[in-house]
XYZ file of C-alpha atoms in Angstrom:
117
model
C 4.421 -8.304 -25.803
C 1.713 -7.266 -23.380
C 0.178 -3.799 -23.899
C -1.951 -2.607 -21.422
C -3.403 1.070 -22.124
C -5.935 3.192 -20.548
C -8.143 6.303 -22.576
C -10.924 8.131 -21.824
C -9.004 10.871 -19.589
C -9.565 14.590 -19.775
C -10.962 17.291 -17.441
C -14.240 17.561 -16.241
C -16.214 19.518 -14.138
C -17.600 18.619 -11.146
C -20.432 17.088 -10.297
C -19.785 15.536 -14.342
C -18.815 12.365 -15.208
C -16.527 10.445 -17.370
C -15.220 6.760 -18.210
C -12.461 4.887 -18.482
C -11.488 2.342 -20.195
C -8.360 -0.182 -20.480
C -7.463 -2.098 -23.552
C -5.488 -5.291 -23.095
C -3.395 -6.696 -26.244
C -1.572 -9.951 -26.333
C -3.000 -11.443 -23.144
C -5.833 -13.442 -22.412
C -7.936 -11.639 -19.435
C -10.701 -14.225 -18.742
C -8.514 -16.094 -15.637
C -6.898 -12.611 -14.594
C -8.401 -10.156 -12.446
C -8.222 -6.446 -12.838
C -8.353 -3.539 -11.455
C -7.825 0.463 -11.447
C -5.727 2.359 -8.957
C -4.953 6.078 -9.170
C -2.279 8.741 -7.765
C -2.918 12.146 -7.187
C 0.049 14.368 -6.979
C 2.246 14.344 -3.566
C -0.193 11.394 -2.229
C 0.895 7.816 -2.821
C -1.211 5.236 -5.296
C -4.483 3.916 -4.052
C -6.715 1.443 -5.557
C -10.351 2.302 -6.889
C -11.839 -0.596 -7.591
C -11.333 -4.045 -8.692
C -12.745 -6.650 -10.304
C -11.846 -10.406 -10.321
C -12.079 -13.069 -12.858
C -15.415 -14.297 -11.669
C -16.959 -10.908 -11.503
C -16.263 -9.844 -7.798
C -16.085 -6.323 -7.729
C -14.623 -4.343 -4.789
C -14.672 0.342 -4.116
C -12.692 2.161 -2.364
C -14.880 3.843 0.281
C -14.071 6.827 -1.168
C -15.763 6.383 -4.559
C -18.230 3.638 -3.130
C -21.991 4.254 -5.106
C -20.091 6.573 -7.821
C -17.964 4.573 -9.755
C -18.768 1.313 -11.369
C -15.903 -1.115 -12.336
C -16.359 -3.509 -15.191
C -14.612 -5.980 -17.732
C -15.096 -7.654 -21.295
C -13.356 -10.246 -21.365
C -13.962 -11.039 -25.023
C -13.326 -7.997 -26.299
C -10.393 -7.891 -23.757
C -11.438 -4.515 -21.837
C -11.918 -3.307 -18.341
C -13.734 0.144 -17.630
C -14.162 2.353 -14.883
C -17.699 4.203 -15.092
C -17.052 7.543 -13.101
C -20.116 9.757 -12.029
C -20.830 12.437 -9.317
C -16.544 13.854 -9.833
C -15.201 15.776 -7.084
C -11.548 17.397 -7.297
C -10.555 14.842 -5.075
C -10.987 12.601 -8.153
C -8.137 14.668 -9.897
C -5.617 12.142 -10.421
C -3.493 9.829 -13.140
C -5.718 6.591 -13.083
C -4.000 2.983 -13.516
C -5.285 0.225 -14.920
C -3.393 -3.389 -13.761
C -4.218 -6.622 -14.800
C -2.522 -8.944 -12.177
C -3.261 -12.816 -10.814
C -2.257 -13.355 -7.206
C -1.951 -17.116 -7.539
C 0.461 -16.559 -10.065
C 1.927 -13.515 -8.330
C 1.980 -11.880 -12.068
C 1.204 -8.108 -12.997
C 0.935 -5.713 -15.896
C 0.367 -2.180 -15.906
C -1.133 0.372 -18.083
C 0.744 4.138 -18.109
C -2.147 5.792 -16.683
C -4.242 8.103 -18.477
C -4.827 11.914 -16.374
C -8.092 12.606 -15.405
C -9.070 16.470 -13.928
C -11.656 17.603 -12.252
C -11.992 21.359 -11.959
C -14.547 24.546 -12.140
């Protein structure tokens, strides 16, 4: 079965940074595009940044020039470089490996990330 999981969560201060990173098991990531999306409490789920299968990567404006998304797709990974962390970063963070074409989708649980003084 397909196991997606994200690590690398915790609490930070800011200004600090930390990174993320998703595991894949089970499924071959080299044709699949992935991405990370996040929900802070009370405010619906908004993607990050993504990355497709031929290396396009796309930001939210909101974390545009401080977050970096990225992907191994031999060692089956994706990661989420986070730098300059505001509170406004404070939020579970989702990892989803997905194809369009094949309108298919897996999800990690989400690993909590804080930012706070």
């Amino acid at each position: 079965q397909v196991q997606i999981v994200e690590s690398g969560g915790g609490l930070v201060q800011p200004g600090g940074s930390l990174r993320l990173t998703c595991t894949v098991a089970r499924l071959n990531i080299r044709n699949l595009d992935m991405g990370w999306y996040r929900q802070a409490p009370e405010k619906e789920r908004e993607v990050v940044a993504s990355i497709r299968s031929d290396g396009t990567t796309t930001y939210a404006d909101s974390v545009k020039g401080r977050f970096q998304i990225s992907r191994d797709n031999v060692g089956a990974t994706g990661g989420l470089e986070m730098n300059v962390l505001n509170p406004n970063d404070t939020a579970v963070y989702y990892c989803k490996v997905y194809s369009d074409s094949l309108r298919l989708q897996w999800w990690g649980q989400g690993t909590q990330v804080t930012v706070s003084s």
